[in-house]
Amino acid sequence: MGVKFMSLKLKVLVGMIMVMKVASHNYGDALSKCILFFEGQRSGKLPPTQRMTWRAHSALRDGSDVGVDLVGGYYDAGDNIKFSFPMAFTTTMLAWSILEFGYLMGSDKQYALEALKWGTDYFLKATSVPGKVVAQVGDPSGDHNCWERPEDMDTPRTSYVVNTSNPGSEVSAEIAASLAASSMVFKSVDLRYSRRLLQRATQVYEFAQKYQGSYNSSVGEGVCPYYCDYDGYMDELIWGAAWLYKATGSYNYWNYVVQNNQHLDNYEFGWDSKHAGINVLVSGLVLSTPKADPFVSYADKFVCSVLPESPTKTVAYSPGGLQFKPGGSNTQHVTAASFLLLVYSSYLQMAKNRVVQCGNNAATPPSRLVDVAKSQVDYILGSNPIKMSYMVGYGINFPRKIHHRGSSMPSIYSHPKHITCHGGTLFFESKYHNYNMLTGAIVGGPDDNDQYIDDRTNPPQSEPTTYINAPFVGVLAYFKRYTSLEPLTFDSNYTQYHM
C-alpha cells in the first residue's frame, strides 16, 4: 500500500474498499444510462428524438408572467421546479465532463452534447434581458404540496428574477461559468453557438460582479430552504472567473482568481460550494509552473481530505467503503469527489506523475486517486454489502420506488386523464413499484451503515438529482476506457484543450 503509520482499523477499511472494487462492471452501459437520465428531467417541448418516451411536453407557458420565453431547462430532482443555481452547476459539470473525457465517450458523446445544449439553450433564455437573470421558475410551496406529473402541472409557475436592485451573484456567476465552459465544448461543434455562449457568459459575469449580493435575500422564500446559498457567493465569482479565463485567456479574469485565492482553502465541492473544484481546475493550468501555489497545495489538501488512509481526511466511510457526509443525498458528494479525483490524477500524470503527500503518509501516486474513485463508482453500481445498484435500470437489483413524481405515476400516454394536485397522493403513498423507469437516475443512496430502504417517502435516500448524475458522466466515460491498472493516455483533443 505504501502507507506508513496506518492503524489496524484503517487497514481493514482500505482492505474493504480494495475488495469492493474487484467486481467487474459494464461502465459503457452505465454511461449510456447516466446520460439518458437527463431526458427524463427535461422541461418544455420535447424533441422528436426523445428516448425517454413516457415523458411528454410540460410547462409550455413558463415565463409568461414576466413576458419572457422560459420554456425548457431541467427539473432538478423529483419535483417540478426549475432551480437555476443547481441547474447551472449541473450544466457546468456536464461541460467539464465532456471537456475532460468526451474523447472517451464514443457514440454516447452526441447524447452528452444534447444534454448539455438543453441546459445552455435554457440559460440563454434566462439571461436574455440585460440586467436580469432568472433564478427559478415554479412556486416551490405550491409544487411541494402536490404530487403531480409535470405534464399535468396546475400549480403557480412563478418566475423569480434577480436584477440590479435585487442581485444574485451566486446564481448569476454559476450560469456564467456554465456558459463559458460550454462554449469550449461547442467550439469544435458549432462555432457560432460557441461564440454566442461565450459572449453571454461575459455579460452575465459582469452583472454578477457589478451588482453583488446573495439571491437568498433577493429571491427569499423562492429558493430557501431548498437551494439557499449557505457558502456565500465569493466562490461562484472566482469559479466563474476561472472558467472565463480558460475560455478567453483574458488576464482580467486570471487576476481576479489570484487576488482572491485566500478564499479557497476549503475541501467542499457541489452545487453550493465550488472551492475544491476551483483548485483542481486551476491546478490544470498552473501545475509545474511558478504559479502553482496556493492552488496545487489546496488541491492536494482536497485529495488528502478524501483518501481513506489519509491522516487528514474529513469524510467518513461506511463499513462497506462508501464516502459519507452528513445530510441527505449523499451520492452527490461521492460523484463530485470522484470526478475531481480523476481529473486531478490526469493533471498529475501530465506533470510527470507528480505525487501527493498527506501528512506523514508515503507519497500518493496518481493511480491511487483512480483506485479510490473506482471504489466509489463500483459501490454505486452494486459492489456493496447489500448488492444494490443505486443507478435505476443498471443491474438487476436497483431502486424501484424512487422519489420522483413523473416516474411514480402512469404516463400521460397510458392515462390521458388529468391527475389533480392531490389526486397523485395515492401514487406517492403506494407500496408498489414506480410505473415508469427513470433509467440512469442515481438516487441519494444508502445510510452510513450501508443500508437502503426503497421508499419514495424517504427523499434523502430515494430522490435522484441532475447534479448527482452530471459529474458521473465524466467518471463513467473514464472507466469505460480505462481501469485503475492502465495508464491514462491523451489524444489530440485532450491535449489541445489543456494546452
Coordinates of C-alpha atoms in Angstrom, one line a residue:
M1 CA 0.0 0.0 0.0
G2 CA 2.9 2.4 0.5
V3 CA 1.3 3.8 3.7
K4 CA 3.1 4.5 7.0
F5 CA 1.7 4.6 10.4
M6 CA -1.7 3.1 9.4
S7 CA -3.9 1.9 12.2
L8 CA -5.4 -1.6 12.1
K9 CA -8.8 0.0 11.7
L10 CA -7.7 2.0 8.7
K11 CA -6.0 -1.1 7.2
V12 CA -9.3 -3.0 7.5
L13 CA -11.2 -0.2 5.9
V14 CA -8.9 0.2 3.0
G15 CA -8.9 -3.5 2.5
M16 CA -12.7 -3.5 2.3
I17 CA -12.5 -0.7 -0.3
M18 CA -9.9 -2.6 -2.4
V19 CA -12.1 -5.8 -2.3
M20 CA -15.2 -3.8 -3.3
K21 CA -13.6 -2.6 -6.5
V22 CA -12.7 -6.1 -7.8
A23 CA -16.2 -6.8 -9.2
S24 CA -16.4 -6.0 -12.9
H25 CA -19.0 -3.6 -14.2
N26 CA -20.2 -2.5 -17.6
Y27 CA -19.2 1.1 -17.4
G28 CA -20.2 1.8 -21.0
D29 CA -23.8 0.6 -20.3
A30 CA -23.8 2.7 -17.1
L31 CA -22.6 5.8 -19.0
S32 CA -25.3 5.4 -21.6
K33 CA -28.0 5.2 -18.9
C34 CA -26.4 8.0 -16.9
I35 CA -26.8 10.4 -19.9
L36 CA -30.3 9.1 -20.8
F37 CA -31.5 10.1 -17.3
F38 CA -31.4 13.8 -18.3
E39 CA -34.1 13.2 -20.9
G40 CA -36.4 12.2 -18.1
Q41 CA -35.7 15.6 -16.4
R42 CA -36.5 17.7 -19.4
S43 CA -39.0 20.5 -19.1
G44 CA -40.6 22.2 -22.1
K45 CA -41.4 20.9 -25.6
L46 CA -39.7 17.6 -26.1
P47 CA -37.9 16.9 -29.4
P48 CA -38.8 14.1 -31.8
T49 CA -35.6 12.3 -30.8
Q50 CA -36.8 12.0 -27.2
R51 CA -35.8 8.5 -26.0
M52 CA -37.4 8.6 -22.5
T53 CA -40.8 8.0 -24.3
W54 CA -43.1 8.0 -21.2
R55 CA -42.4 11.8 -20.8
A56 CA -44.3 14.4 -22.7
H57 CA -44.4 18.2 -23.2
S58 CA -44.7 20.2 -20.0
A59 CA -44.6 23.8 -18.6
L60 CA -45.1 25.3 -22.1
R61 CA -46.1 28.7 -20.7
D62 CA -43.1 29.2 -18.4
G63 CA -42.0 32.9 -18.3
S64 CA -45.4 34.2 -19.4
D65 CA -45.8 36.0 -16.1
V66 CA -42.7 38.2 -16.9
G67 CA -43.0 38.3 -20.6
V68 CA -40.0 36.1 -21.4
D69 CA -39.9 32.7 -23.0
L70 CA -38.6 30.4 -20.3
V71 CA -39.7 27.1 -21.8
G72 CA -37.1 24.4 -21.4
G73 CA -34.4 23.5 -19.0
Y74 CA -34.4 20.8 -16.4
Y75 CA -36.4 19.8 -13.3
D76 CA -33.6 19.4 -10.7
A77 CA -34.9 16.3 -8.9
G78 CA -38.2 14.6 -8.2
D79 CA -40.3 17.7 -8.2
N80 CA -41.3 20.1 -11.0
I81 CA -39.3 23.3 -10.1
K82 CA -36.6 24.7 -12.3
F83 CA -33.9 26.0 -9.9
S84 CA -31.3 27.8 -11.8
F85 CA -28.5 27.5 -9.3
P86 CA -28.2 23.7 -9.2
M87 CA -29.2 23.5 -12.9
A88 CA -26.3 25.8 -13.8
F89 CA -23.9 23.6 -11.7
T90 CA -25.3 20.6 -13.5
T91 CA -24.6 22.2 -16.8
T92 CA -21.1 23.2 -15.8
M93 CA -20.3 19.7 -14.7
L94 CA -21.7 18.2 -17.9
A95 CA -19.4 20.6 -19.9
W96 CA -16.4 19.8 -17.8
S97 CA -17.1 16.0 -18.1
I98 CA -17.1 16.4 -21.9
L99 CA -14.0 18.6 -22.0
E100 CA -12.0 16.2 -19.9
F101 CA -13.4 12.8 -21.0
G102 CA -15.6 13.4 -24.1
Y103 CA -13.0 11.8 -26.3
L104 CA -13.6 8.5 -24.4
M105 CA -17.4 8.6 -24.8
G106 CA -17.7 7.1 -28.2
S107 CA -21.3 7.2 -29.6
D108 CA -22.5 8.5 -26.2
K109 CA -20.9 11.8 -26.8
Q110 CA -23.6 13.1 -29.1
Y111 CA -26.2 12.4 -26.3
A112 CA -24.0 14.2 -23.8
L113 CA -23.8 17.2 -26.1
E114 CA -27.6 17.1 -26.5
A115 CA -28.0 17.0 -22.7
L116 CA -25.6 20.0 -22.4
K117 CA -27.3 22.0 -25.0
W118 CA -30.7 21.5 -23.4
G119 CA -29.2 23.4 -20.4
T120 CA -27.4 26.1 -22.3
D121 CA -30.4 26.8 -24.5
Y122 CA -32.4 27.5 -21.4
F123 CA -29.8 29.7 -19.8
L124 CA -29.6 31.8 -23.0
K125 CA -33.3 32.5 -22.4
A126 CA -32.9 33.0 -18.7
T127 CA -30.3 35.7 -19.3
S128 CA -31.8 37.3 -22.4
V129 CA -32.8 40.6 -20.7
P130 CA -29.8 42.7 -19.8
G131 CA -29.5 43.4 -16.0
K132 CA -31.8 40.4 -15.2
V133 CA -31.2 36.8 -14.5
V134 CA -34.0 34.2 -13.9
A135 CA -33.2 32.4 -10.7
Q136 CA -36.1 30.0 -10.7
V137 CA -39.4 29.0 -12.3
G138 CA -42.2 27.5 -10.2
D139 CA -43.6 28.2 -6.8
P140 CA -42.0 25.6 -4.5
S141 CA -44.6 25.8 -1.8
G142 CA -47.4 25.1 -4.3
D143 CA -45.4 22.4 -6.1
H144 CA -44.3 20.6 -3.0
N145 CA -47.8 20.5 -1.7
C146 CA -48.8 18.4 -4.8
W147 CA -47.8 15.0 -6.2
E148 CA -48.4 15.8 -9.9
R149 CA -47.0 14.8 -13.2
P150 CA -45.1 17.6 -14.9
E151 CA -47.5 17.2 -17.9
D152 CA -50.4 18.0 -15.5
M153 CA -49.0 20.9 -13.6
D154 CA -51.6 23.4 -12.5
T155 CA -49.5 25.0 -9.7
P156 CA -48.2 28.5 -10.0
R157 CA -45.3 28.8 -12.4
T158 CA -43.9 32.0 -10.8
S159 CA -40.7 33.4 -12.3
Y160 CA -38.2 34.6 -9.7
V161 CA -35.8 37.1 -11.2
V162 CA -32.7 38.8 -9.7
N163 CA -31.8 42.3 -11.1
T164 CA -29.6 45.3 -10.4
S165 CA -31.5 46.3 -7.3
N166 CA -32.1 42.7 -6.1
P167 CA -28.9 40.9 -7.1
G168 CA -28.0 37.2 -7.1
S169 CA -24.2 36.9 -7.6
E170 CA -24.0 33.2 -6.9
V171 CA -26.7 32.1 -9.4
S172 CA -25.5 34.6 -12.0
A173 CA -21.8 33.7 -11.7
E174 CA -22.6 29.9 -11.8
I175 CA -24.6 30.5 -15.0
A176 CA -21.7 32.4 -16.4
A177 CA -19.4 29.5 -15.5
S178 CA -21.7 27.1 -17.2
L179 CA -21.9 29.1 -20.4
A180 CA -18.2 29.7 -20.5
A181 CA -17.4 26.0 -20.0
S182 CA -20.0 25.0 -22.6
S183 CA -18.6 27.5 -25.1
M184 CA -15.3 25.5 -25.1
V185 CA -17.2 22.3 -25.7
F186 CA -19.1 23.6 -28.7
K187 CA -16.1 25.4 -30.2
S188 CA -15.4 22.5 -32.4
V189 CA -19.0 21.6 -33.0
D190 CA -20.8 24.8 -33.7
L191 CA -18.6 27.9 -33.6
R192 CA -21.4 30.4 -33.9
Y193 CA -23.2 28.9 -31.0
S194 CA -20.0 28.7 -29.0
R195 CA -19.3 32.4 -29.6
R196 CA -22.9 33.2 -28.5
L197 CA -22.4 31.3 -25.3
L198 CA -19.1 33.0 -24.5
Q199 CA -20.5 36.5 -25.2
R200 CA -23.4 35.8 -22.9
A201 CA -21.1 34.4 -20.2
T202 CA -19.1 37.6 -20.2
Q203 CA -22.2 39.7 -19.9
V204 CA -23.8 37.7 -17.1
Y205 CA -20.5 37.5 -15.2
E206 CA -20.1 41.3 -15.4
F207 CA -23.6 41.6 -14.0
A208 CA -22.7 39.2 -11.1
Q209 CA -19.6 41.2 -10.3
K210 CA -21.0 44.7 -10.6
Y211 CA -24.2 44.1 -8.6
Q212 CA -23.0 41.9 -5.8
G213 CA -25.4 40.3 -3.3
S214 CA -26.9 36.9 -2.5
Y215 CA -30.1 35.7 -4.0
N216 CA -31.0 34.4 -0.6
S217 CA -32.3 37.9 0.1
S218 CA -33.4 38.8 -3.3
V219 CA -35.5 35.7 -4.0
G220 CA -36.1 34.6 -0.4
E221 CA -38.7 32.0 0.0
G222 CA -38.4 31.1 -3.6
V223 CA -35.1 29.3 -3.1
C224 CA -34.9 28.9 0.7
P225 CA -34.7 26.5 2.3
Y226 CA -34.4 24.4 -0.9
Y227 CA -31.3 25.8 -2.5
C228 CA -30.2 28.6 -0.2
D229 CA -26.6 29.6 -0.7
Y230 CA -25.0 28.6 2.6
D231 CA -21.5 29.2 1.5
G232 CA -21.6 32.8 0.2
Y233 CA -21.2 33.9 -3.4
M234 CA -17.4 34.6 -3.5
D235 CA -16.6 31.1 -4.6
E236 CA -19.0 31.4 -7.5
L237 CA -17.4 34.7 -8.6
I238 CA -14.0 33.0 -8.5
W239 CA -15.3 29.9 -10.2
G240 CA -16.9 32.0 -13.0
A241 CA -13.7 33.9 -13.4
A242 CA -11.6 30.7 -13.7
W243 CA -13.8 29.3 -16.4
L244 CA -13.8 32.6 -18.3
Y245 CA -10.1 32.7 -18.1
K246 CA -9.9 29.2 -19.6
A247 CA -12.3 30.2 -22.3
T248 CA -10.8 33.6 -23.2
G249 CA -7.3 33.8 -21.9
S250 CA -8.0 37.2 -20.5
Y251 CA -5.8 38.1 -17.6
N252 CA -8.5 40.3 -16.1
Y253 CA -10.2 37.0 -15.0
W254 CA -7.0 35.4 -14.0
N255 CA -6.0 38.3 -11.8
Y256 CA -9.4 38.1 -10.0
V257 CA -8.8 34.4 -9.3
V258 CA -5.3 35.1 -7.9
Q259 CA -6.3 38.1 -5.9
N260 CA -9.0 36.2 -4.1
N261 CA -7.3 32.8 -3.7
Q262 CA -7.3 33.2 0.1
H263 CA -11.0 32.3 0.0
L264 CA -10.3 28.8 -1.5
D265 CA -8.8 26.9 1.5
N266 CA -11.8 24.6 1.6
Y267 CA -12.4 21.0 0.6
E268 CA -16.0 21.1 -0.4
F269 CA -17.4 20.8 -3.9
G270 CA -21.0 20.7 -5.1
W271 CA -23.9 22.9 -6.2
D272 CA -23.3 25.3 -3.3
S273 CA -19.5 25.2 -2.7
K274 CA -17.0 25.4 -5.5
H275 CA -13.8 25.6 -3.6
A276 CA -12.2 22.2 -4.3
G277 CA -13.4 22.4 -7.9
I278 CA -11.7 25.7 -8.4
N279 CA -8.4 24.5 -7.1
V280 CA -8.4 21.4 -9.2
L281 CA -9.5 23.3 -12.3
V282 CA -6.8 26.0 -11.9
S283 CA -4.2 23.3 -11.0
G284 CA -4.5 22.0 -14.5
L285 CA -3.4 25.4 -15.7
V286 CA -0.5 26.1 -13.3
L287 CA 0.9 22.7 -12.3
S288 CA 4.7 22.6 -12.6
T289 CA 4.8 26.4 -13.0
P290 CA 5.9 29.2 -10.6
K291 CA 2.1 30.0 -10.3
A292 CA 1.3 26.6 -8.8
D293 CA 0.6 27.7 -5.3
P294 CA -1.7 28.0 -3.5
F295 CA -3.9 26.2 -5.9
V296 CA -2.0 23.0 -6.2
S297 CA -1.4 22.8 -2.4
Y298 CA -5.1 23.3 -1.9
A299 CA -5.9 20.6 -4.5
D300 CA -3.5 18.3 -2.6
K301 CA -5.4 19.0 0.6
F302 CA -8.7 18.1 -1.1
V303 CA -7.1 14.7 -2.1
C304 CA -5.9 14.2 1.4
S305 CA -9.4 15.0 2.7
V306 CA -10.9 12.0 0.9
L307 CA -8.2 9.4 0.8
P308 CA -9.2 6.6 3.3
E309 CA -5.7 6.2 4.6
S310 CA -5.0 10.0 4.9
P311 CA -4.4 11.2 8.5
T312 CA -6.2 14.5 7.5
K313 CA -9.3 13.0 5.8
T314 CA -12.5 14.9 6.6
V315 CA -15.0 12.4 5.1
A316 CA -16.3 9.3 6.9
Y317 CA -16.5 5.9 5.2
S318 CA -19.3 3.4 5.7
P319 CA -18.3 -0.1 6.7
G320 CA -18.7 -1.1 3.1
G321 CA -16.4 1.7 1.9
L322 CA -18.7 4.5 0.6
Q323 CA -17.7 8.1 1.3
F324 CA -20.3 9.6 3.6
K325 CA -21.1 13.1 4.7
P326 CA -24.0 14.3 6.9
G327 CA -27.2 15.4 5.3
G328 CA -29.3 14.0 2.5
S329 CA -28.5 12.9 -1.0
N330 CA -25.1 11.6 -0.1
T331 CA -24.2 10.4 -3.5
Q332 CA -23.9 14.0 -4.7
H333 CA -20.7 14.3 -2.7
V334 CA -19.5 10.9 -3.9
T335 CA -19.9 11.6 -7.6
A336 CA -18.4 15.1 -7.4
A337 CA -15.4 14.0 -5.4
S338 CA -14.8 11.0 -7.7
F339 CA -14.8 13.3 -10.7
L340 CA -12.3 15.7 -9.1
L341 CA -10.0 12.8 -8.2
L342 CA -9.9 11.5 -11.7
V343 CA -9.4 15.0 -13.2
Y344 CA -6.6 15.8 -10.8
S345 CA -5.0 12.4 -11.3
S346 CA -4.8 13.1 -15.0
Y347 CA -3.2 16.5 -14.3
L348 CA -0.7 14.8 -12.1
Q349 CA 0.2 12.3 -14.8
M350 CA 0.6 15.1 -17.3
A351 CA 3.0 16.7 -14.8
K352 CA 5.3 13.6 -15.0
N353 CA 3.4 11.7 -12.4
R354 CA 3.7 14.2 -9.6
V355 CA 2.7 12.7 -6.2
V356 CA 0.5 14.0 -3.3
Q357 CA 1.8 13.9 0.2
C358 CA -0.7 13.6 3.1
G359 CA 0.9 14.3 6.4
N360 CA 3.4 11.6 7.4
N361 CA 2.0 9.1 4.9
A362 CA 4.1 8.0 2.0
A363 CA 3.6 9.9 -1.2
T364 CA 0.4 9.1 -3.1
P365 CA 0.8 8.4 -6.8
P366 CA -1.9 9.5 -9.3
S367 CA -3.0 5.9 -9.7
R368 CA -4.1 5.8 -6.1
L369 CA -6.6 8.6 -6.8
V370 CA -8.0 6.5 -9.6
D371 CA -8.3 3.5 -7.3
V372 CA -10.3 5.5 -4.7
A373 CA -12.6 6.9 -7.4
K374 CA -13.2 3.4 -8.8
S375 CA -14.1 2.0 -5.4
Q376 CA -16.8 4.6 -5.2
V377 CA -18.1 4.0 -8.7
D378 CA -18.2 0.3 -8.2
Y379 CA -20.0 0.7 -4.9
I380 CA -22.7 2.9 -6.5
L381 CA -23.1 0.3 -9.3
G382 CA -23.6 -2.6 -7.0
S383 CA -20.4 -3.7 -5.3
N384 CA -21.6 -3.1 -1.8
P385 CA -22.8 -5.1 1.2
I386 CA -26.4 -5.3 0.0
K387 CA -25.6 -5.8 -3.7
M388 CA -27.8 -2.8 -4.6
S389 CA -27.1 -0.7 -7.7
Y390 CA -28.1 2.9 -6.9
M391 CA -28.5 3.7 -10.6
V392 CA -32.0 2.9 -11.8
G393 CA -32.0 0.3 -14.6
Y394 CA -28.4 -0.8 -14.1
G395 CA -28.0 -4.4 -13.0
I396 CA -30.8 -6.5 -11.5
N397 CA -31.2 -5.1 -8.0
F398 CA -31.9 -1.3 -8.1
P399 CA -34.3 1.2 -6.5
R400 CA -37.9 0.8 -7.9
K401 CA -39.8 3.2 -5.7
I402 CA -37.8 6.4 -6.2
H403 CA -39.0 9.8 -5.0
H404 CA -39.9 11.2 -8.4
R405 CA -43.4 12.4 -9.5
G406 CA -43.4 11.5 -13.2
S407 CA -41.8 8.2 -12.6
S408 CA -44.2 7.1 -9.9
M409 CA -47.4 7.8 -11.8
P410 CA -48.8 6.3 -15.0
S411 CA -47.7 8.2 -18.1
I412 CA -50.0 10.6 -19.8
Y413 CA -49.9 8.3 -22.8
S414 CA -51.4 5.4 -20.8
H415 CA -53.5 7.6 -18.6
P416 CA -54.5 10.7 -20.5
K417 CA -57.0 11.9 -17.9
H418 CA -55.7 14.8 -15.8
I419 CA -54.4 13.8 -12.4
T420 CA -55.0 16.6 -9.9
C421 CA -52.7 18.0 -7.3
H422 CA -53.9 15.7 -4.5
G423 CA -55.1 13.0 -6.9
G424 CA -51.5 11.9 -7.1
T425 CA -51.2 11.3 -3.4
L426 CA -52.3 7.6 -3.8
F427 CA -49.3 7.1 -6.1
F428 CA -47.0 8.8 -3.7
E429 CA -48.1 6.6 -0.8
S430 CA -48.3 3.4 -2.8
K431 CA -46.2 0.5 -1.8
Y432 CA -45.9 -0.7 -5.4
H433 CA -43.0 0.0 -7.8
N434 CA -43.0 3.2 -9.9
Y435 CA -45.0 3.0 -13.1
N436 CA -42.1 4.3 -15.3
M437 CA -38.4 3.6 -15.1
L438 CA -36.3 6.7 -14.9
T439 CA -33.4 4.9 -16.4
G440 CA -30.0 6.1 -15.3
A441 CA -31.2 8.1 -12.3
I442 CA -28.8 7.9 -9.3
V443 CA -30.6 8.2 -6.0
G444 CA -29.4 9.7 -2.8
G445 CA -28.1 6.3 -1.7
P446 CA -27.6 4.3 1.5
D447 CA -27.1 5.4 5.0
D448 CA -23.8 5.4 6.8
N449 CA -24.3 1.8 7.7
D450 CA -24.8 0.7 4.0
Q451 CA -28.5 0.2 4.5
Y452 CA -31.1 1.4 1.9
I453 CA -34.9 1.5 2.2
D454 CA -36.6 1.5 -1.1
D455 CA -39.3 4.0 -0.2
R456 CA -40.3 7.1 -2.2
T457 CA -41.5 8.8 1.0
N458 CA -37.8 9.0 2.1
P459 CA -36.3 11.5 -0.4
P460 CA -32.9 11.9 1.3
Q461 CA -32.2 8.3 0.1
S462 CA -34.6 7.7 -2.8
E463 CA -34.6 11.0 -4.7
P464 CA -32.4 11.4 -7.8
T465 CA -31.0 14.8 -8.9
T466 CA -29.3 16.1 -12.0
Y467 CA -26.2 17.2 -10.0
I468 CA -25.6 13.7 -8.8
N469 CA -25.5 12.4 -12.4
A470 CA -23.6 15.3 -14.1
P471 CA -20.1 14.6 -12.7
F472 CA -20.7 10.8 -13.0
V473 CA -20.9 11.3 -16.8
G474 CA -17.2 12.1 -16.9
V475 CA -16.3 9.4 -14.3
L476 CA -18.1 6.7 -16.2
A477 CA -16.5 7.8 -19.5
Y478 CA -13.1 7.4 -17.9
F479 CA -13.8 3.9 -16.7
K480 CA -15.5 2.9 -19.9
R481 CA -12.0 3.1 -21.4
Y482 CA -9.6 2.6 -18.5
T483 CA -9.2 0.5 -15.4
S484 CA -7.1 1.6 -12.5
L485 CA -4.3 -0.7 -13.7
E486 CA -3.9 1.0 -17.1
P487 CA -2.0 4.2 -17.7
L488 CA -4.0 7.2 -18.9
T489 CA -3.2 8.3 -22.4
F490 CA -4.1 11.6 -24.0
D491 CA -5.3 12.1 -27.6
S492 CA -5.1 15.4 -29.6
N493 CA -8.5 16.6 -28.4
Y494 CA -7.5 16.3 -24.7
T495 CA -4.1 17.9 -25.1
Q496 CA -5.5 20.7 -27.2
Y497 CA -8.0 21.6 -24.5
H498 CA -5.3 21.6 -21.9
M499 CA -2.5 23.5 -23.7

